PDB file of C-alpha atoms and ligand atoms in Angstrom:
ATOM      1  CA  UNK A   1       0.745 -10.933 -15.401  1.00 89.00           C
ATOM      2  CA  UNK A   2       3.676  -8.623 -16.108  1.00 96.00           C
ATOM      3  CA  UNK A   3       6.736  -8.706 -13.041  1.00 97.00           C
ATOM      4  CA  UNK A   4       9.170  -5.842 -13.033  1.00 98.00           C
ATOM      5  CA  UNK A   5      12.096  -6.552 -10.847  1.00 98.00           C
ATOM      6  CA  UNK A   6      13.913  -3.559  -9.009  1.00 98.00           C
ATOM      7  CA  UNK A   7      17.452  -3.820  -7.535  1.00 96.00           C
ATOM      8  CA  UNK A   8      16.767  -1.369  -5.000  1.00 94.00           C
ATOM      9  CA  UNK A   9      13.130  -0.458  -3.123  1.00 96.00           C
ATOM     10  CA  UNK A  10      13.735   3.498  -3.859  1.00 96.00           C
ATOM     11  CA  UNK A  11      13.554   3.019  -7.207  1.00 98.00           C
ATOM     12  CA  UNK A  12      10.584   0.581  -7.088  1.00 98.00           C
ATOM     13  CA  UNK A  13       8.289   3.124  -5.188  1.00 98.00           C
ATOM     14  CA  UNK A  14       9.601   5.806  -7.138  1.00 98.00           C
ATOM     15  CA  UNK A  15       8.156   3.786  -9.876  1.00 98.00           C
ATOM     16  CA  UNK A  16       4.718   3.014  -8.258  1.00 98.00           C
ATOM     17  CA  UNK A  17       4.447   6.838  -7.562  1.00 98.00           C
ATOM     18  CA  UNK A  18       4.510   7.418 -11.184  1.00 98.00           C
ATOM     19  CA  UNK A  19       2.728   4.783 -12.363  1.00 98.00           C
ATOM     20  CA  UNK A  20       0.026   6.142  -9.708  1.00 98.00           C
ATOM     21  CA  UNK A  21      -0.083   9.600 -10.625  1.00 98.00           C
ATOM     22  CA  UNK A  22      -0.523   8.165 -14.775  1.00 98.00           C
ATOM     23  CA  UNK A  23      -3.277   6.026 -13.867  1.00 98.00           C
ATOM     24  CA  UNK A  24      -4.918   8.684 -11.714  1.00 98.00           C
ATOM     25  CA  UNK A  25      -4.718  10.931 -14.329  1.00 98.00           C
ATOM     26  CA  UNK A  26      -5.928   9.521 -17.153  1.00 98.00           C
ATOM     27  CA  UNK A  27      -8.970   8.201 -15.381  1.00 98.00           C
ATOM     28  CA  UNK A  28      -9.636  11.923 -14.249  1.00 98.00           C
ATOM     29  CA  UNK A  29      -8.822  13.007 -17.822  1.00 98.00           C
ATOM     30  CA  UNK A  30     -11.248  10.400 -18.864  1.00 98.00           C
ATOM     31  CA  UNK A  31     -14.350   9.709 -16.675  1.00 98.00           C
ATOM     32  CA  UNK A  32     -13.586  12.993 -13.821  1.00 98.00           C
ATOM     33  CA  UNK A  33     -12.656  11.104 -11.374  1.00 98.00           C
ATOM     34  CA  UNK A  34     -10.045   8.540  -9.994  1.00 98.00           C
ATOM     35  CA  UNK A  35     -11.377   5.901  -8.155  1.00 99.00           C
ATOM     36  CA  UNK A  36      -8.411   3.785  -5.931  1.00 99.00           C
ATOM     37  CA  UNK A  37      -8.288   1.026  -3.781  1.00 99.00           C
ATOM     38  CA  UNK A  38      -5.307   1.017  -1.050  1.00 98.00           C
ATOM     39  CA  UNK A  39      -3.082  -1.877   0.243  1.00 98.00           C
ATOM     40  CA  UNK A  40      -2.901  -2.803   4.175  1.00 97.00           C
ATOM     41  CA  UNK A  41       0.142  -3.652   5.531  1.00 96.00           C
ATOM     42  CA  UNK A  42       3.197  -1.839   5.891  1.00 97.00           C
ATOM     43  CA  UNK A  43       4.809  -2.282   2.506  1.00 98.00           C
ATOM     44  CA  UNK A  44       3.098   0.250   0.799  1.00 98.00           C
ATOM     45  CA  UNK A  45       3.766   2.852   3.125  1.00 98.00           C
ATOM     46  CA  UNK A  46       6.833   4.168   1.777  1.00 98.00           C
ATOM     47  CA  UNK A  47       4.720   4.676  -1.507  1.00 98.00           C
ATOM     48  CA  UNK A  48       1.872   6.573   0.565  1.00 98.00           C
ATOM     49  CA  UNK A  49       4.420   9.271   2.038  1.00 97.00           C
ATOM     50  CA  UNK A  50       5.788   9.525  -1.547  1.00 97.00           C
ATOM     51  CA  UNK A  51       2.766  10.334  -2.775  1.00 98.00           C
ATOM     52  CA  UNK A  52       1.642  12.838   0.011  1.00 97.00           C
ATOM     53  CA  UNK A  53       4.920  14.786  -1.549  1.00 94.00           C
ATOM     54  CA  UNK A  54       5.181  14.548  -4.991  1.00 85.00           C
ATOM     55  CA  UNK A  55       2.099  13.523  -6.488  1.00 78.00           C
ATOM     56  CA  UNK A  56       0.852  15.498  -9.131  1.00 92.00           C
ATOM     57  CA  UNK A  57      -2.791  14.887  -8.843  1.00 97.00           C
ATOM     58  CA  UNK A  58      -6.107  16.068  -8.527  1.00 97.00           C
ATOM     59  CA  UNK A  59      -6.561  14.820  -5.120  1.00 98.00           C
ATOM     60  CA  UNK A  60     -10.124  16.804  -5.387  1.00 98.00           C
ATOM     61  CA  UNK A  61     -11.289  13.933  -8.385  1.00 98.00           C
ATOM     62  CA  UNK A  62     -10.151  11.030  -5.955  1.00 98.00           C
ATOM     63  CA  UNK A  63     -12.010   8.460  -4.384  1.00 98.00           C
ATOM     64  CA  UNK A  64     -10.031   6.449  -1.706  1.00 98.00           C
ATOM     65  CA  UNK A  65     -11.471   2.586  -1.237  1.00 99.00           C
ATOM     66  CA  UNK A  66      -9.430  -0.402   1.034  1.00 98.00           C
ATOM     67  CA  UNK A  67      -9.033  -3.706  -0.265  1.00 98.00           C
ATOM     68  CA  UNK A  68      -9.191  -4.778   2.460  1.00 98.00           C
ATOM     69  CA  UNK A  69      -9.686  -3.519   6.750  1.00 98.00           C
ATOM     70  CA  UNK A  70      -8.823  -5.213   9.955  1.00 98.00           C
ATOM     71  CA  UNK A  71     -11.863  -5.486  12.164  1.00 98.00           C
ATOM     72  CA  UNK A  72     -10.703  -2.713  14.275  1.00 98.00           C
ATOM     73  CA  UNK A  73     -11.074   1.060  15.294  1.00 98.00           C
ATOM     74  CA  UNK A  74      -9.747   3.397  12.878  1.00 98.00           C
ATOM     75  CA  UNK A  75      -7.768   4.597  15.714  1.00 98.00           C
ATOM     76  CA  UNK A  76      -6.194   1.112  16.301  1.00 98.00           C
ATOM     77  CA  UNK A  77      -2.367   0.902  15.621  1.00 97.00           C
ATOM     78  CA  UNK A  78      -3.325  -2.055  13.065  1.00 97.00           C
ATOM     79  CA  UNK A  79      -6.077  -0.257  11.164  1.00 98.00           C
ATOM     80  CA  UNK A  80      -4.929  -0.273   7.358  1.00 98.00           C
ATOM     81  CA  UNK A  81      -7.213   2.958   7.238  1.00 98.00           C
ATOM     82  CA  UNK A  82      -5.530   4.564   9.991  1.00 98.00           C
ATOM     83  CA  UNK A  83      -1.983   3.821   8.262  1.00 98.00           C
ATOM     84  CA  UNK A  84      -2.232   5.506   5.157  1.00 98.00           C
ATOM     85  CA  UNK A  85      -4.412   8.243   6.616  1.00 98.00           C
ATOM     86  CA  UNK A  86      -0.972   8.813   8.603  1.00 98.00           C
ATOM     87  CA  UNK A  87       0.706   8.397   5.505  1.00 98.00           C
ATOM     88  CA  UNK A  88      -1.131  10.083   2.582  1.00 98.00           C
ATOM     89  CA  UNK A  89      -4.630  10.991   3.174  1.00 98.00           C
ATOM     90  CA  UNK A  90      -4.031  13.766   6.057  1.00 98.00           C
ATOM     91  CA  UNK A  91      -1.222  15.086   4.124  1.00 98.00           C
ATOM     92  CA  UNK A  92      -3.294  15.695   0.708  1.00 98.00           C
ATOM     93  CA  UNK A  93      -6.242  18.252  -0.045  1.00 97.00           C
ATOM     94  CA  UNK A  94      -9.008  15.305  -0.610  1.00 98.00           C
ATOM     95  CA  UNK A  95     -12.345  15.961   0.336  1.00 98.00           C
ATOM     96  CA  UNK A  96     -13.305  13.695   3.279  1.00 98.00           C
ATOM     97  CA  UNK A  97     -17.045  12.443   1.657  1.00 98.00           C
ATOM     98  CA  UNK A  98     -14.300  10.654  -0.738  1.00 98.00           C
ATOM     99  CA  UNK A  99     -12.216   9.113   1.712  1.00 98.00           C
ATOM    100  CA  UNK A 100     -14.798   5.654   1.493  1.00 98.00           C
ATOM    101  CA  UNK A 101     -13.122   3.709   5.099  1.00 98.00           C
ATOM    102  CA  UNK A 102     -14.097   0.338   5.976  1.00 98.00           C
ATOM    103  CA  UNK A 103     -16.036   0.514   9.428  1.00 98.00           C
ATOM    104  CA  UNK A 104     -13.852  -1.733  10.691  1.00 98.00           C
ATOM    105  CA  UNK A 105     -15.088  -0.659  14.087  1.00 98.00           C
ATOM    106  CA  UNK A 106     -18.422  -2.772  13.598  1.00 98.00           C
ATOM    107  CA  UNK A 107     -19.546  -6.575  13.624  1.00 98.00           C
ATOM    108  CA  UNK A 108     -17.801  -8.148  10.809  1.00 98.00           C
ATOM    109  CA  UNK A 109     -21.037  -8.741   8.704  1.00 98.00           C
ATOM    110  CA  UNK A 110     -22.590  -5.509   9.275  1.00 98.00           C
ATOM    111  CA  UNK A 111     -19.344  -3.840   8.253  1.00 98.00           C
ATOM    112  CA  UNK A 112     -19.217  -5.619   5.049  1.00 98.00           C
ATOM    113  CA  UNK A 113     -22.800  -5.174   4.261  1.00 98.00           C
ATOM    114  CA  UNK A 114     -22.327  -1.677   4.736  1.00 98.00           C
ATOM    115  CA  UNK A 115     -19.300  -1.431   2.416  1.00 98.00           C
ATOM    116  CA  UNK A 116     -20.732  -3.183  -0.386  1.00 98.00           C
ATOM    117  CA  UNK A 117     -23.565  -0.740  -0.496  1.00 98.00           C
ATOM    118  CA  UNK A 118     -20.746   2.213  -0.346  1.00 98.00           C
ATOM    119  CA  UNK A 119     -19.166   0.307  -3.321  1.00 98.00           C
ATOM    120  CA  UNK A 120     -22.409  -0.043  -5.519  1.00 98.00           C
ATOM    121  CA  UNK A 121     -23.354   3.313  -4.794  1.00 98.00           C
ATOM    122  CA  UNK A 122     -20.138   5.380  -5.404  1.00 98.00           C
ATOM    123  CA  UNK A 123     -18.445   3.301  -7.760  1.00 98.00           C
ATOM    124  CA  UNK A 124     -21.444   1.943  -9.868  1.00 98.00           C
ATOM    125  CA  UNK A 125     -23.134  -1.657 -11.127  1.00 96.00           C
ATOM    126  CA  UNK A 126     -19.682  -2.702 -13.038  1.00 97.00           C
ATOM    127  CA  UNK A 127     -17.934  -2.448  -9.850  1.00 98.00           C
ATOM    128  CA  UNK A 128     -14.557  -1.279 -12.104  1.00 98.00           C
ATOM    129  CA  UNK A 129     -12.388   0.478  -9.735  1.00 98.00           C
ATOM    130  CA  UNK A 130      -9.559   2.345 -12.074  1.00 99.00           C
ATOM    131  CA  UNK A 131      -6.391   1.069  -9.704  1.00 99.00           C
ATOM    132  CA  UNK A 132      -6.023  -1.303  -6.551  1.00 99.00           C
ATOM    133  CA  UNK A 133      -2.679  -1.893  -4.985  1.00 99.00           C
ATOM    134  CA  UNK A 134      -2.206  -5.238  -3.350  1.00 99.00           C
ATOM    135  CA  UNK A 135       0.462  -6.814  -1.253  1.00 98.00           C
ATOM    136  CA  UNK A 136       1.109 -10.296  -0.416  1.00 98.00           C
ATOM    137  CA  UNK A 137       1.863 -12.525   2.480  1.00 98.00           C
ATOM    138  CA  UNK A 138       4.133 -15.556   2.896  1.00 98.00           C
ATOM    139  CA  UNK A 139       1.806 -17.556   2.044  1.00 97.00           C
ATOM    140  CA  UNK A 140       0.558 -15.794  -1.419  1.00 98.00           C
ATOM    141  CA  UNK A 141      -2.706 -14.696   0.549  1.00 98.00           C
ATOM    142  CA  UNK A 142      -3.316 -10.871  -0.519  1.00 98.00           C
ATOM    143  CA  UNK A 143      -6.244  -8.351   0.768  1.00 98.00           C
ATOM    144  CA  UNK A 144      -7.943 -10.581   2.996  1.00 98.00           C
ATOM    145  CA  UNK A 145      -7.791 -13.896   0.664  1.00 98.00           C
ATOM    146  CA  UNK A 146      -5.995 -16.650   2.302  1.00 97.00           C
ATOM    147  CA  UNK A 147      -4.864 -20.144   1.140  1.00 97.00           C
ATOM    148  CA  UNK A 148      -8.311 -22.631   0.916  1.00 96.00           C
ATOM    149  CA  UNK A 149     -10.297 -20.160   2.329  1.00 96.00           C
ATOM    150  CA  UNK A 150     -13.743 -19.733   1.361  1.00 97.00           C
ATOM    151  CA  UNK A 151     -14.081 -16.530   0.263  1.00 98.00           C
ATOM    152  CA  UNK A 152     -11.589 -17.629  -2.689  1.00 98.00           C
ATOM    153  CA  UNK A 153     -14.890 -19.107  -4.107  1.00 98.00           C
ATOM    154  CA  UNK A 154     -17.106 -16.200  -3.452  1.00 98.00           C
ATOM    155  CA  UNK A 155     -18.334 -15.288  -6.941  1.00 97.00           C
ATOM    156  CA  UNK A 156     -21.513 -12.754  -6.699  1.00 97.00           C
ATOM    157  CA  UNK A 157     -20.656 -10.709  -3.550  1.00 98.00           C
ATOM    158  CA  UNK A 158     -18.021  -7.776  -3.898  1.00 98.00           C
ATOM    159  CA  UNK A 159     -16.725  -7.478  -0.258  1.00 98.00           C
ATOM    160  CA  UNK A 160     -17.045 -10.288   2.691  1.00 98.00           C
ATOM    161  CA  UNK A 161     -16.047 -10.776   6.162  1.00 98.00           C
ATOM    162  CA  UNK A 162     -13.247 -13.430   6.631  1.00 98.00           C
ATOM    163  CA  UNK A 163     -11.994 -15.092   9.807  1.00 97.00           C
ATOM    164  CA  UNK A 164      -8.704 -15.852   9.651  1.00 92.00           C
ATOM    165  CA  UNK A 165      -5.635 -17.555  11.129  1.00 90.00           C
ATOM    166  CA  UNK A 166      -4.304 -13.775  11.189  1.00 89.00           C
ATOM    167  CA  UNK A 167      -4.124 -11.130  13.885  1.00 90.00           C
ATOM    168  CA  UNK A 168      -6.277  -9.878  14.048  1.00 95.00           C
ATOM    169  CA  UNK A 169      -8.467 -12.766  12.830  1.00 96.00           C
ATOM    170  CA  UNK A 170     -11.924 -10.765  11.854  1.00 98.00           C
ATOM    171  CA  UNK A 171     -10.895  -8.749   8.054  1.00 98.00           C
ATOM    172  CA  UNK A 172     -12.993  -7.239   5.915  1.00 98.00           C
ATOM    173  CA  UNK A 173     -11.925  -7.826   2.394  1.00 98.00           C
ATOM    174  CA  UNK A 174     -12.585  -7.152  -1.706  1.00 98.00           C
ATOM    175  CA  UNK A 175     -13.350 -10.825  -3.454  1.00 98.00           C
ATOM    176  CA  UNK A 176     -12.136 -11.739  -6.533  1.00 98.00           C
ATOM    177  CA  UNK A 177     -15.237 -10.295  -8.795  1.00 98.00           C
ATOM    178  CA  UNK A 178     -14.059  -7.033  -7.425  1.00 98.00           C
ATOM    179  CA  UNK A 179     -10.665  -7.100  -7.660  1.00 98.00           C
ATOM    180  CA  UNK A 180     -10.175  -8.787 -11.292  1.00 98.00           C
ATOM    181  CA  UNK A 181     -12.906  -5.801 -12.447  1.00 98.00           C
ATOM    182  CA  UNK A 182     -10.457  -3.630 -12.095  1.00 98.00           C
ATOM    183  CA  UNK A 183      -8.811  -1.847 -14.756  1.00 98.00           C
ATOM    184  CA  UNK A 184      -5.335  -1.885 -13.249  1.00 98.00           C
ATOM    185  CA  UNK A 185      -4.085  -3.954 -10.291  1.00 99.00           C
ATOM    186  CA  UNK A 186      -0.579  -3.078  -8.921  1.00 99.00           C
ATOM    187  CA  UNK A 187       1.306  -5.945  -6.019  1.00 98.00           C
ATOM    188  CA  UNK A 188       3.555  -4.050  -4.265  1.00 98.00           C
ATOM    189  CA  UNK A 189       6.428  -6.568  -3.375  1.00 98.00           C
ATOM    190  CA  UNK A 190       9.362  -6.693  -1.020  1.00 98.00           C
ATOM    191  CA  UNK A 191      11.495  -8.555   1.739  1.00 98.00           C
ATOM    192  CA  UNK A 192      12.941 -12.519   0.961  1.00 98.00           C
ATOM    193  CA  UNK A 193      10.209 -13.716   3.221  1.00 98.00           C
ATOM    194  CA  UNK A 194       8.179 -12.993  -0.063  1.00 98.00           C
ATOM    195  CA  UNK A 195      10.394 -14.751  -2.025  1.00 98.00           C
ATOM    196  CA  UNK A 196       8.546 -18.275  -2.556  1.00 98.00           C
ATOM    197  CA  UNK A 197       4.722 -16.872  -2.540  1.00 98.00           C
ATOM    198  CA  UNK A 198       6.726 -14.526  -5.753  1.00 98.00           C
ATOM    199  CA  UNK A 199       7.985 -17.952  -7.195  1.00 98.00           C
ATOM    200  CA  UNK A 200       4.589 -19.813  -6.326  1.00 98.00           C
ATOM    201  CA  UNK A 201       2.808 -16.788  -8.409  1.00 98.00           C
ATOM    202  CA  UNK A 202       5.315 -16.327 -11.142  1.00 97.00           C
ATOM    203  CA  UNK A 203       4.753 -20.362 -11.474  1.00 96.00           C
ATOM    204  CA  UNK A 204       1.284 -20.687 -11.710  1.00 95.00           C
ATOM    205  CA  UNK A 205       0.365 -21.559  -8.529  1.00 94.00           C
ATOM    206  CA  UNK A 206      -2.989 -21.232  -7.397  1.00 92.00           C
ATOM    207  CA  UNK A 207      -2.353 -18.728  -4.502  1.00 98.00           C
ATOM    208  CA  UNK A 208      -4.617 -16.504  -3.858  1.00 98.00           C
ATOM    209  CA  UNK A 209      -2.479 -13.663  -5.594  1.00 98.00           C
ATOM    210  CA  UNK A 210      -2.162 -15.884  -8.287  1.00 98.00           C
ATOM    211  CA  UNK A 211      -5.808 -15.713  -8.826  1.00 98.00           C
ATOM    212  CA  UNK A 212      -5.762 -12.344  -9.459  1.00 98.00           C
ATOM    213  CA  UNK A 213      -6.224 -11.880 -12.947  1.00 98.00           C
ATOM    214  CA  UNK A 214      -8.236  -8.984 -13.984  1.00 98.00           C
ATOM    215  CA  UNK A 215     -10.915  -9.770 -16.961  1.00 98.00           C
ATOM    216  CA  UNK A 216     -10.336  -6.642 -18.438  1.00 98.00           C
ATOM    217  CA  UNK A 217      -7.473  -4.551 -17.187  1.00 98.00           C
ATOM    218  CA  UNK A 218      -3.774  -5.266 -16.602  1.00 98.00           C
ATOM    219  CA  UNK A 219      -2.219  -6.907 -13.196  1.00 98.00           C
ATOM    220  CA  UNK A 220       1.751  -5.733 -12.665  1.00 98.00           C
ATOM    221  CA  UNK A 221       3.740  -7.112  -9.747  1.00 98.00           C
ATOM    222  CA  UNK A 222       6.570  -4.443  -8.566  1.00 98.00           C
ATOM    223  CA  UNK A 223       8.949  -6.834  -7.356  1.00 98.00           C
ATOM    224  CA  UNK A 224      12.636  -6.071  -5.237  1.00 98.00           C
ATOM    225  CA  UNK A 225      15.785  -8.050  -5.797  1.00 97.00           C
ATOM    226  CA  UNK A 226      15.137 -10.110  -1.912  1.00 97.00           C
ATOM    227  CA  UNK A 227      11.753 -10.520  -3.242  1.00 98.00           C
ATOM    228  CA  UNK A 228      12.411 -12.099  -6.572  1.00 98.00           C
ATOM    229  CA  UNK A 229      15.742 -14.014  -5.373  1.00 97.00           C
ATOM    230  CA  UNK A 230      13.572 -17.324  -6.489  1.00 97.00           C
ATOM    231  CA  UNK A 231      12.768 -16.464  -9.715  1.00 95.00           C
ATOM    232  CA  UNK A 232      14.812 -17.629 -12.611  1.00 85.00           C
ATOM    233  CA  UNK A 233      17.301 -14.837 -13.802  1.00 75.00           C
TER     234      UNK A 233
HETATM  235  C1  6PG B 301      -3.259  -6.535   5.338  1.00 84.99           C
HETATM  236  C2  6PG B 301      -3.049  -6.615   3.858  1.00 84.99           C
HETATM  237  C3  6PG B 301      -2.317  -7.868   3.502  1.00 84.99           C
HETATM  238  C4  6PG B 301      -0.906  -7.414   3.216  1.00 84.99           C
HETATM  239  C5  6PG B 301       0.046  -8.578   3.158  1.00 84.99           C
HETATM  240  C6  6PG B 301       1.479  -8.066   3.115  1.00 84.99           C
HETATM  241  O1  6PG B 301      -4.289  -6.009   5.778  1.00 84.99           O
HETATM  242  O2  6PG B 301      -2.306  -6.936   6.039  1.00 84.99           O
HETATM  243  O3  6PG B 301      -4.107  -6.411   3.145  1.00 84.99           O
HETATM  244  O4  6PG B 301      -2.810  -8.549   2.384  1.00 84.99           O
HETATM  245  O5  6PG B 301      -0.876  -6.705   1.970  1.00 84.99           O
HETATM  246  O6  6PG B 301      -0.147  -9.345   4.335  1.00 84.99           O
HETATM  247  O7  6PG B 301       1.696  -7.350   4.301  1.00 84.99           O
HETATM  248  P1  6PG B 301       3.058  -6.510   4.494  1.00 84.99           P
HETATM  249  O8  6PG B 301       3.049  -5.455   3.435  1.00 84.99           O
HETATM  250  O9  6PG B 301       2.940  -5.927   5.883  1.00 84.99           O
HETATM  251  O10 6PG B 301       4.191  -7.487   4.335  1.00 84.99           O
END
């Protein structure tokens, strides 16, 4: 697990932008085509709008996955698909049959079902998605994995419904298998209220986004100075 610490937030999503646009392009240079799974909440949005400016890409080449969907309409304020359509995906010339949204609209199971099969059939038996971005809660959950939950444990499906102490409860969410086949995995980090689930990580806690540790690929947490004001110097 690599951490790089950033004194101030422009120049950490300045960094994720380019660290984006490398990793987008050298899977198009590589296999055609880019295939990325975005972060819910509202941290990464300042990265979206970045990249709906200044992204050199081949937005044509890119498949757009969630880790992770509230189980709401896409039109619902808390929709993570509705956020960085706002953000990014309205704003960029990326053929809608490769925006891939989580129905979050339907019964928990159905929509999960429904994703998987999405998964398997765009992305392939290996599951190996070339980038996901991740955040993190308080309490080191990230996606839709929280604390002694049971889809920690889930080790043959990629994507399950979770009910959660969270609002809303119902999620949709990537499992480990799915997330640690990834080639790159980038935590986007920032806030003091992140500050212990950073140390709990950075420790070797088990927290759920300490567990994610990808079996072949590379995990980097983009961290601010509020967000890594734990951490030893
Ligand atoms: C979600 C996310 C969740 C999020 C963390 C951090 O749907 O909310 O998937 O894992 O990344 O809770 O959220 P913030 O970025 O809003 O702090």
């Amino acid at each position: 697990m690599k951490l790089v610490r950033f004194d101030a937030r422009e120049a950490l999503f300045a960094h994720a932008v380019e660290r984006f646009v490398r990793i987008g392009a050298e899977a198009i240079r590589e296999r055609g085509r880019f295939l990325v799974a975005l972060s819910g909440g509202k941290t990464p949005r300042p990265l979206y709008e970045r990249l709906a400016t200044s992204a050199e890409l081949d937005w044509a080449a890119v498949d757009v996955f969630w880790a992770d969907e509230r189980c709401v309409p896409p039109t619902d304020p808390r929709s993570n698909y509705r956020s960085a359509r706002e953000a990014l995906l309205d704003r960029v010339p990326i053929p809608a049959d490769r925006i891939h949204r989580i129905a979050g609209e339907l019964d928990p199971l159905a929509a999960a079902d429904a994703y998987e099969i999405e998964l398997r059939r765009v992305v392939g038996a290996d599951g190996r998605l070339d980038l996901i971005l991740l955040g993190i809660g308080a309490d080191g959950h990230t996606a839709s994995l929280f604390p002694r939950h049971q889809a920690l444990s889930e080790t043959d499906r990629w994507i399950v419904p979770v009910h959660a102490l969270a609002e809303p409860p119902w999620r949709i969410t990537m499992t480990l298998p799915l997330i640690n086949a990834a080639r790159h995995v980038l935590f986007l980090v920032t806030g003091a209220e992140k500050a212990d689930a950073v140390r709990a990580v950075e420790s070797g806690s088990p927290v759920p986004a300490g567990l994610v540790q990808p079996t072949d690929g590379t995990v980097t947490f983009l961290v601010d100075e509020e967000a890594a004001s734990l951490l030893m110097e």
